[in-house]
Amino acid sequence: MARIYNFSAGPAVLPVEALEAARDEMLDYNGSGMSVMEMSHRGKVYAAIHEEAKQNIRDLMGLTDDYEVIFVQGGASLQFAMIPMNFLGEGKVADYVDSGNWGAQAIKQARLIGQVNIVADCNKDIPTRMPREGECKWTPGAAYAHITSNETISGAQWKTLPKTEAPLVADMSSDILSRPFDIKDFAMVYAGAQKNLGTAGMALVVIRKDFAETGSKALPTMLKYSTFIEKDSLYNTPPCFSIYMLMQTTRWLKKFGLENIYKQNVEKAAKLYAAIDASAFYRGTAVKEFRSDMNVTFRLPTEELEATFCAEAKKVGLEGLKGHRSVGGIRASIYNAFPPAGVDALVAFMADFERKFG
Ligand SMILES: *Cc1c(COP(=O)(O)O)cnc(C)c1O
């Protein structure tokens, strides 16, 4: 078995321990004689998986009883629509930070539903960044305020998450549980599961109950947060296997420890940024103070060299380094499960590549 160093932005590398557990339990989960994919979502065996998945999130985030953990199909992208459908009624306005591609995607969906106010726009800025202290002009009485904690494509990350008067909602798809944060500052956080949590197609949503209760009642059942809360994410057949994988990765993360993973994430990113800064050949894409610990973006002198860089890297087992098609460049995604040895390998490769092509 040869596993590559997988720098993909998402779906992305998962903890080997979680994959091994899934492999070992594939044909016979816990003595049930069947796989998780084959059993009733109403049965006792599945119920224990569902409970542990939720409990792991509760433990890792330190959730109090006023927050609910729900699992919603449709990935983070459906959340872009569900949030305004539930909370952006007539006569209301929602604050959005346009911090990059994902922030803009959320805004696009919200505008289909209601009135949006852009409180800060740094989407087009190069080098890429997040809003600075005091830059966001929050609207008094806004229905909610929406931010993207980490812009996966540009590689910019909020280092100090904002506090807002309006209920704060965060798309944490690409940095959820990569660092400690205070859930009390948020009415809702959500994340597509395929970066730090498990498999694609599902979103983890952590939502304060009193906020969820303010949601529109005039929506189809499957589009209301209240349905997921009342039915414990079991109104219809949930994405059982995705929830199972989330349970495995969060079980791994609990063992590792959130503080420890944060420390490791910072160290991994710092090594890569140090390699970029030590050379005039490589140029970081994001403003230093907003550099992401999850998605390290940089450029080479020419696009041709960038293509050669990715091709040569692939030959030595470093894959998924090509930047997003919309911006080009190089992107090394180094989520929780990405091993530190892979970062060392990339740093060594970068020095080698510069010697040959610089
Ligand atoms: C990947 C990503 C999304 C989209 O997630 P899907 O599950 O594909 O809908 C949204 N926001 C951010 C920040 C992302 O990184």
Short mmCIF file of N, CA and C in Angstrom, two decimals, residues 201-325:
data_model
loop_
_atom_site.label_atom_id
_atom_site.label_comp_id
_atom_site.label_asym_id
_atom_site.label_seq_id
_atom_site.Cartn_x
_atom_site.Cartn_y
_atom_site.Cartn_z
N GLY A 201 -20.86 15.76 0.50
CA GLY A 201 -22.30 15.64 0.31
C GLY A 201 -23.13 15.99 1.52
N MET A 202 -22.45 16.24 2.63
CA MET A 202 -23.16 16.52 3.88
C MET A 202 -22.56 17.75 4.54
N ALA A 203 -23.40 18.48 5.25
CA ALA A 203 -22.88 19.58 6.06
C ALA A 203 -23.14 19.30 7.53
N LEU A 204 -22.14 19.58 8.34
CA LEU A 204 -22.34 19.63 9.78
C LEU A 204 -22.85 21.02 10.10
N VAL A 205 -23.94 21.09 10.87
CA VAL A 205 -24.49 22.38 11.29
C VAL A 205 -24.60 22.38 12.81
N VAL A 206 -24.02 23.38 13.43
CA VAL A 206 -24.20 23.57 14.87
C VAL A 206 -24.96 24.87 15.02
N ILE A 207 -26.13 24.79 15.62
CA ILE A 207 -27.02 25.95 15.63
C ILE A 207 -27.63 26.14 17.01
N ARG A 208 -27.74 27.42 17.41
CA ARG A 208 -28.37 27.72 18.71
C ARG A 208 -29.87 27.57 18.54
N LYS A 209 -30.48 26.88 19.48
CA LYS A 209 -31.90 26.54 19.36
C LYS A 209 -32.79 27.77 19.20
N ASP A 210 -32.53 28.80 20.02
CA ASP A 210 -33.42 29.97 19.95
C ASP A 210 -33.30 30.69 18.61
N PHE A 211 -32.12 30.61 17.99
CA PHE A 211 -31.96 31.19 16.65
C PHE A 211 -32.73 30.35 15.64
N ALA A 212 -32.59 29.04 15.71
CA ALA A 212 -33.30 28.15 14.78
C ALA A 212 -34.81 28.39 14.85
N GLU A 213 -35.30 28.65 16.06
CA GLU A 213 -36.75 28.85 16.24
C GLU A 213 -37.28 30.08 15.53
N THR A 214 -36.39 31.03 15.24
CA THR A 214 -36.84 32.23 14.54
C THR A 214 -36.97 31.99 13.03
N GLY A 215 -36.62 30.80 12.57
CA GLY A 215 -36.66 30.50 11.15
C GLY A 215 -38.07 30.48 10.57
N SER A 216 -38.17 30.76 9.28
CA SER A 216 -39.46 30.77 8.59
C SER A 216 -40.16 29.42 8.73
N LYS A 217 -41.49 29.51 8.96
CA LYS A 217 -42.29 28.27 9.05
C LYS A 217 -42.82 27.88 7.66
N ALA A 218 -42.78 28.84 6.73
CA ALA A 218 -43.40 28.63 5.42
C ALA A 218 -42.41 28.04 4.42
N LEU A 219 -41.75 26.98 4.84
CA LEU A 219 -40.76 26.35 3.95
C LEU A 219 -41.05 24.86 3.85
N PRO A 220 -40.62 24.25 2.75
CA PRO A 220 -40.72 22.79 2.68
C PRO A 220 -40.00 22.16 3.88
N THR A 221 -40.52 21.05 4.33
CA THR A 221 -40.05 20.41 5.56
C THR A 221 -38.55 20.22 5.59
N MET A 222 -37.98 19.75 4.47
CA MET A 222 -36.55 19.43 4.44
C MET A 222 -35.65 20.66 4.40
N LEU A 223 -36.25 21.84 4.29
CA LEU A 223 -35.43 23.05 4.22
C LEU A 223 -35.45 23.85 5.51
N LYS A 224 -36.15 23.31 6.51
CA LYS A 224 -36.25 24.02 7.80
C LYS A 224 -35.28 23.43 8.81
N TYR A 225 -34.53 24.29 9.47
CA TYR A 225 -33.64 23.79 10.53
C TYR A 225 -34.46 23.13 11.64
N SER A 226 -35.65 23.66 11.88
CA SER A 226 -36.47 23.12 12.98
C SER A 226 -36.78 21.64 12.75
N THR A 227 -36.94 21.24 11.48
CA THR A 227 -37.20 19.81 11.19
C THR A 227 -36.03 18.96 11.64
N PHE A 228 -34.83 19.41 11.29
CA PHE A 228 -33.63 18.63 11.63
C PHE A 228 -33.44 18.55 13.14
N ILE A 229 -33.80 19.61 13.83
CA ILE A 229 -33.67 19.62 15.29
C ILE A 229 -34.73 18.70 15.91
N GLU A 230 -35.98 18.90 15.51
CA GLU A 230 -37.07 18.11 16.10
C GLU A 230 -36.92 16.62 15.81
N LYS A 231 -36.42 16.30 14.63
CA LYS A 231 -36.34 14.89 14.22
C LYS A 231 -34.93 14.33 14.38
N ASP A 232 -34.06 15.07 15.05
CA ASP A 232 -32.70 14.59 15.30
C ASP A 232 -31.99 14.18 14.00
N SER A 233 -32.16 14.98 12.96
CA SER A 233 -31.58 14.72 11.63
C SER A 233 -32.03 13.39 11.04
N LEU A 234 -33.19 12.90 11.51
CA LEU A 234 -33.69 11.60 11.04
C LEU A 234 -35.12 11.73 10.51
N TYR A 235 -35.44 12.90 9.94
CA TYR A 235 -36.77 13.04 9.31
C TYR A 235 -36.85 12.09 8.12
N ASN A 236 -35.83 12.16 7.27
CA ASN A 236 -35.73 11.17 6.20
C ASN A 236 -34.48 10.34 6.47
N THR A 237 -34.11 9.49 5.53
CA THR A 237 -32.91 8.67 5.71
C THR A 237 -31.70 9.59 5.68
N PRO A 238 -30.94 9.67 6.74
CA PRO A 238 -29.79 10.57 6.72
C PRO A 238 -28.64 9.94 5.93
N PRO A 239 -27.61 10.74 5.61
CA PRO A 239 -26.43 10.17 4.95
C PRO A 239 -25.63 9.37 5.98
N CYS A 240 -26.10 8.15 6.25
CA CYS A 240 -25.59 7.35 7.37
C CYS A 240 -24.08 7.14 7.30
N PHE A 241 -23.59 6.82 6.11
CA PHE A 241 -22.17 6.50 6.02
C PHE A 241 -21.33 7.77 6.23
N SER A 242 -21.81 8.90 5.74
CA SER A 242 -21.08 10.16 5.96
C SER A 242 -21.04 10.50 7.45
N ILE A 243 -22.13 10.25 8.12
CA ILE A 243 -22.18 10.53 9.56
C ILE A 243 -21.24 9.56 10.29
N TYR A 244 -21.20 8.33 9.83
CA TYR A 244 -20.28 7.33 10.40
C TYR A 244 -18.82 7.77 10.22
N MET A 245 -18.48 8.27 9.03
CA MET A 245 -17.09 8.72 8.81
C MET A 245 -16.77 9.95 9.66
N LEU A 246 -17.75 10.83 9.81
CA LEU A 246 -17.55 11.98 10.70
C LEU A 246 -17.32 11.50 12.13
N MET A 247 -18.06 10.48 12.53
CA MET A 247 -17.86 9.91 13.86
C MET A 247 -16.43 9.38 14.00
N GLN A 248 -15.94 8.71 12.97
CA GLN A 248 -14.57 8.16 13.03
C GLN A 248 -13.52 9.27 13.09
N THR A 249 -13.67 10.30 12.25
CA THR A 249 -12.63 11.35 12.24
C THR A 249 -12.68 12.16 13.54
N THR A 250 -13.87 12.38 14.08
CA THR A 250 -13.94 13.16 15.32
C THR A 250 -13.49 12.31 16.52
N ARG A 251 -13.67 11.01 16.44
CA ARG A 251 -13.14 10.12 17.48
C ARG A 251 -11.61 10.21 17.49
N TRP A 252 -11.03 10.21 16.29
CA TRP A 252 -9.58 10.37 16.13
C TRP A 252 -9.13 11.73 16.68
N LEU A 253 -9.90 12.77 16.34
CA LEU A 253 -9.52 14.12 16.75
C LEU A 253 -9.60 14.28 18.27
N LYS A 254 -10.60 13.66 18.88
CA LYS A 254 -10.70 13.74 20.34
C LYS A 254 -9.49 13.11 21.01
N LYS A 255 -9.04 12.01 20.44
CA LYS A 255 -7.85 11.34 20.98
C LYS A 255 -6.61 12.23 20.81
N PHE A 256 -6.53 12.85 19.65
CA PHE A 256 -5.38 13.71 19.34
C PHE A 256 -5.41 14.97 20.22
N GLY A 257 -6.60 15.51 20.39
CA GLY A 257 -6.77 16.73 21.18
C GLY A 257 -6.81 17.96 20.30
N LEU A 258 -7.79 18.82 20.53
CA LEU A 258 -7.96 20.01 19.69
C LEU A 258 -6.78 20.97 19.83
N GLU A 259 -6.30 21.15 21.05
CA GLU A 259 -5.14 22.03 21.27
C GLU A 259 -3.91 21.48 20.54
N ASN A 260 -3.75 20.16 20.59
CA ASN A 260 -2.59 19.54 19.93
C ASN A 260 -2.67 19.66 18.41
N ILE A 261 -3.88 19.48 17.87
CA ILE A 261 -4.00 19.57 16.40
C ILE A 261 -3.77 21.02 15.98
N TYR A 262 -4.24 21.95 16.80
CA TYR A 262 -4.04 23.37 16.48
C TYR A 262 -2.55 23.69 16.44
N LYS A 263 -1.83 23.21 17.45
CA LYS A 263 -0.39 23.45 17.53
C LYS A 263 0.29 22.84 16.29
N GLN A 264 -0.11 21.62 15.96
CA GLN A 264 0.49 20.95 14.80
C GLN A 264 0.15 21.68 13.50
N ASN A 265 -1.09 22.16 13.40
CA ASN A 265 -1.49 22.89 12.20
C ASN A 265 -0.67 24.17 12.01
N VAL A 266 -0.48 24.89 13.11
CA VAL A 266 0.30 26.13 13.06
C VAL A 266 1.74 25.82 12.65
N GLU A 267 2.29 24.76 13.22
CA GLU A 267 3.67 24.39 12.90
C GLU A 267 3.83 23.99 11.43
N LYS A 268 2.89 23.19 10.96
CA LYS A 268 2.93 22.76 9.55
C LYS A 268 2.91 23.97 8.62
N ALA A 269 1.94 24.86 8.86
CA ALA A 269 1.79 26.04 7.99
C ALA A 269 3.03 26.94 8.08
N ALA A 270 3.53 27.13 9.30
CA ALA A 270 4.68 28.02 9.49
C ALA A 270 5.90 27.53 8.70
N LYS A 271 6.08 26.23 8.66
CA LYS A 271 7.20 25.65 7.90
C LYS A 271 7.09 25.97 6.42
N LEU A 272 5.88 25.84 5.90
CA LEU A 272 5.68 26.11 4.48
C LEU A 272 5.85 27.60 4.16
N TYR A 273 5.27 28.44 5.02
CA TYR A 273 5.41 29.88 4.78
C TYR A 273 6.87 30.32 4.91
N ALA A 274 7.59 29.69 5.83
CA ALA A 274 9.00 30.03 5.98
C ALA A 274 9.76 29.68 4.71
N ALA A 275 9.42 28.55 4.10
CA ALA A 275 10.08 28.16 2.85
C ALA A 275 9.76 29.15 1.74
N ILE A 276 8.51 29.62 1.71
CA ILE A 276 8.11 30.60 0.70
C ILE A 276 8.87 31.91 0.91
N ASP A 277 8.91 32.36 2.17
CA ASP A 277 9.53 33.66 2.47
C ASP A 277 11.05 33.65 2.32
N ALA A 278 11.65 32.47 2.43
CA ALA A 278 13.11 32.38 2.36
C ALA A 278 13.61 32.47 0.92
N SER A 279 12.70 32.52 -0.04
CA SER A 279 13.11 32.48 -1.43
C SER A 279 12.41 33.57 -2.23
N ALA A 280 13.11 34.13 -3.20
CA ALA A 280 12.49 35.13 -4.07
C ALA A 280 11.76 34.45 -5.23
N PHE A 281 11.94 33.14 -5.33
CA PHE A 281 11.36 32.35 -6.41
C PHE A 281 9.87 32.10 -6.14
N TYR A 282 9.55 31.87 -4.87
CA TYR A 282 8.16 31.63 -4.46
C TYR A 282 7.58 32.90 -3.84
N ARG A 283 6.31 33.14 -4.12
CA ARG A 283 5.65 34.36 -3.62
C ARG A 283 4.29 33.99 -3.03
N GLY A 284 4.12 34.26 -1.73
CA GLY A 284 2.85 33.95 -1.06
C GLY A 284 1.71 34.77 -1.63
N THR A 285 0.50 34.19 -1.67
CA THR A 285 -0.64 34.88 -2.28
C THR A 285 -1.39 35.75 -1.27
N ALA A 286 -1.38 35.36 -0.01
CA ALA A 286 -2.19 36.08 0.99
C ALA A 286 -1.34 37.05 1.81
N VAL A 287 -1.99 38.12 2.27
CA VAL A 287 -1.35 39.07 3.19
C VAL A 287 -0.91 38.29 4.43
N LYS A 288 0.32 38.55 4.88
CA LYS A 288 0.91 37.71 5.93
C LYS A 288 0.03 37.51 7.15
N GLU A 289 -0.57 38.59 7.63
CA GLU A 289 -1.34 38.46 8.88
C GLU A 289 -2.61 37.63 8.71
N PHE A 290 -2.99 37.34 7.47
CA PHE A 290 -4.21 36.55 7.24
C PHE A 290 -3.91 35.20 6.59
N ARG A 291 -2.66 34.80 6.60
CA ARG A 291 -2.31 33.54 5.95
C ARG A 291 -3.00 32.35 6.60
N SER A 292 -3.62 31.55 5.76
CA SER A 292 -4.36 30.39 6.25
C SER A 292 -3.44 29.28 6.73
N ASP A 293 -3.83 28.65 7.83
CA ASP A 293 -3.10 27.46 8.30
C ASP A 293 -3.56 26.20 7.55
N MET A 294 -4.62 26.33 6.77
CA MET A 294 -5.18 25.15 6.10
C MET A 294 -4.85 25.08 4.62
N ASN A 295 -4.91 26.23 3.95
CA ASN A 295 -4.66 26.28 2.51
C ASN A 295 -3.54 27.29 2.25
N VAL A 296 -2.37 26.76 1.94
CA VAL A 296 -1.20 27.61 1.72
C VAL A 296 -1.09 27.88 0.22
N THR A 297 -1.28 29.14 -0.16
CA THR A 297 -1.29 29.49 -1.59
C THR A 297 -0.05 30.30 -1.95
N PHE A 298 0.53 29.98 -3.09
CA PHE A 298 1.70 30.76 -3.54
C PHE A 298 1.87 30.66 -5.05
N ARG A 299 2.71 31.54 -5.56
CA ARG A 299 2.96 31.60 -7.01
C ARG A 299 4.43 31.37 -7.29
N LEU A 300 4.67 30.96 -8.53
CA LEU A 300 6.02 30.88 -9.06
C LEU A 300 6.16 31.99 -10.10
N PRO A 301 7.37 32.23 -10.62
CA PRO A 301 7.54 33.36 -11.55
C PRO A 301 6.63 33.29 -12.78
N THR A 302 6.33 32.10 -13.30
CA THR A 302 5.48 32.01 -14.49
C THR A 302 4.48 30.86 -14.34
N GLU A 303 3.43 30.92 -15.13
CA GLU A 303 2.43 29.84 -15.12
C GLU A 303 3.02 28.54 -15.65
N GLU A 304 3.97 28.67 -16.58
CA GLU A 304 4.62 27.47 -17.11
C GLU A 304 5.37 26.75 -15.99
N LEU A 305 6.10 27.54 -15.19
CA LEU A 305 6.84 26.95 -14.07
C LEU A 305 5.88 26.31 -13.06
N GLU A 306 4.72 26.92 -12.88
CA GLU A 306 3.73 26.36 -11.95
C GLU A 306 3.24 25.00 -12.44
N ALA A 307 3.03 24.91 -13.75
CA ALA A 307 2.60 23.62 -14.32
C ALA A 307 3.70 22.57 -14.16
N THR A 308 4.93 22.98 -14.42
CA THR A 308 6.06 22.06 -14.27
C THR A 308 6.20 21.63 -12.80
N PHE A 309 6.02 22.59 -11.90
CA PHE A 309 6.11 22.32 -10.46
C PHE A 309 5.13 21.20 -10.07
N CYS A 310 3.89 21.32 -10.51
CA CYS A 310 2.88 20.31 -10.15
C CYS A 310 3.22 18.95 -10.77
N ALA A 311 3.66 18.98 -12.01
CA ALA A 311 3.99 17.73 -12.70
C ALA A 311 5.17 17.02 -12.02
N GLU A 312 6.20 17.80 -11.69
CA GLU A 312 7.39 17.22 -11.04
C GLU A 312 7.05 16.72 -9.63
N ALA A 313 6.21 17.48 -8.92
CA ALA A 313 5.82 17.09 -7.56
C ALA A 313 5.09 15.76 -7.58
N LYS A 314 4.23 15.61 -8.58
CA LYS A 314 3.45 14.38 -8.69
C LYS A 314 4.36 13.16 -8.84
N LYS A 315 5.46 13.37 -9.55
CA LYS A 315 6.40 12.25 -9.77
C LYS A 315 6.99 11.74 -8.46
N VAL A 316 7.06 12.62 -7.44
CA VAL A 316 7.61 12.18 -6.16
C VAL A 316 6.53 12.01 -5.08
N GLY A 317 5.30 11.83 -5.54
CA GLY A 317 4.23 11.48 -4.60
C GLY A 317 3.59 12.65 -3.87
N LEU A 318 3.75 13.86 -4.43
CA LEU A 318 3.09 15.05 -3.85
C LEU A 318 2.00 15.49 -4.82
N GLU A 319 0.75 15.22 -4.47
CA GLU A 319 -0.34 15.46 -5.43
C GLU A 319 -1.35 16.50 -4.94
N GLY A 320 -2.09 17.04 -5.90
CA GLY A 320 -3.18 17.96 -5.57
C GLY A 320 -2.71 19.38 -5.30
N LEU A 321 -1.58 19.76 -5.86
CA LEU A 321 -1.00 21.08 -5.56
C LEU A 321 -1.44 22.21 -6.49
N LYS A 322 -2.16 21.86 -7.53
CA LYS A 322 -2.57 22.88 -8.48
C LYS A 322 -3.62 23.79 -7.83
N GLY A 323 -3.42 25.09 -7.97
CA GLY A 323 -4.37 26.05 -7.41
C GLY A 323 -5.74 25.90 -8.05
N HIS A 324 -6.76 26.48 -7.43
CA HIS A 324 -8.11 26.41 -7.98
C HIS A 324 -8.13 26.99 -9.39
N ARG A 325 -8.90 26.40 -10.26
CA ARG A 325 -8.90 26.81 -11.68
C ARG A 325 -9.22 28.30 -11.86
#
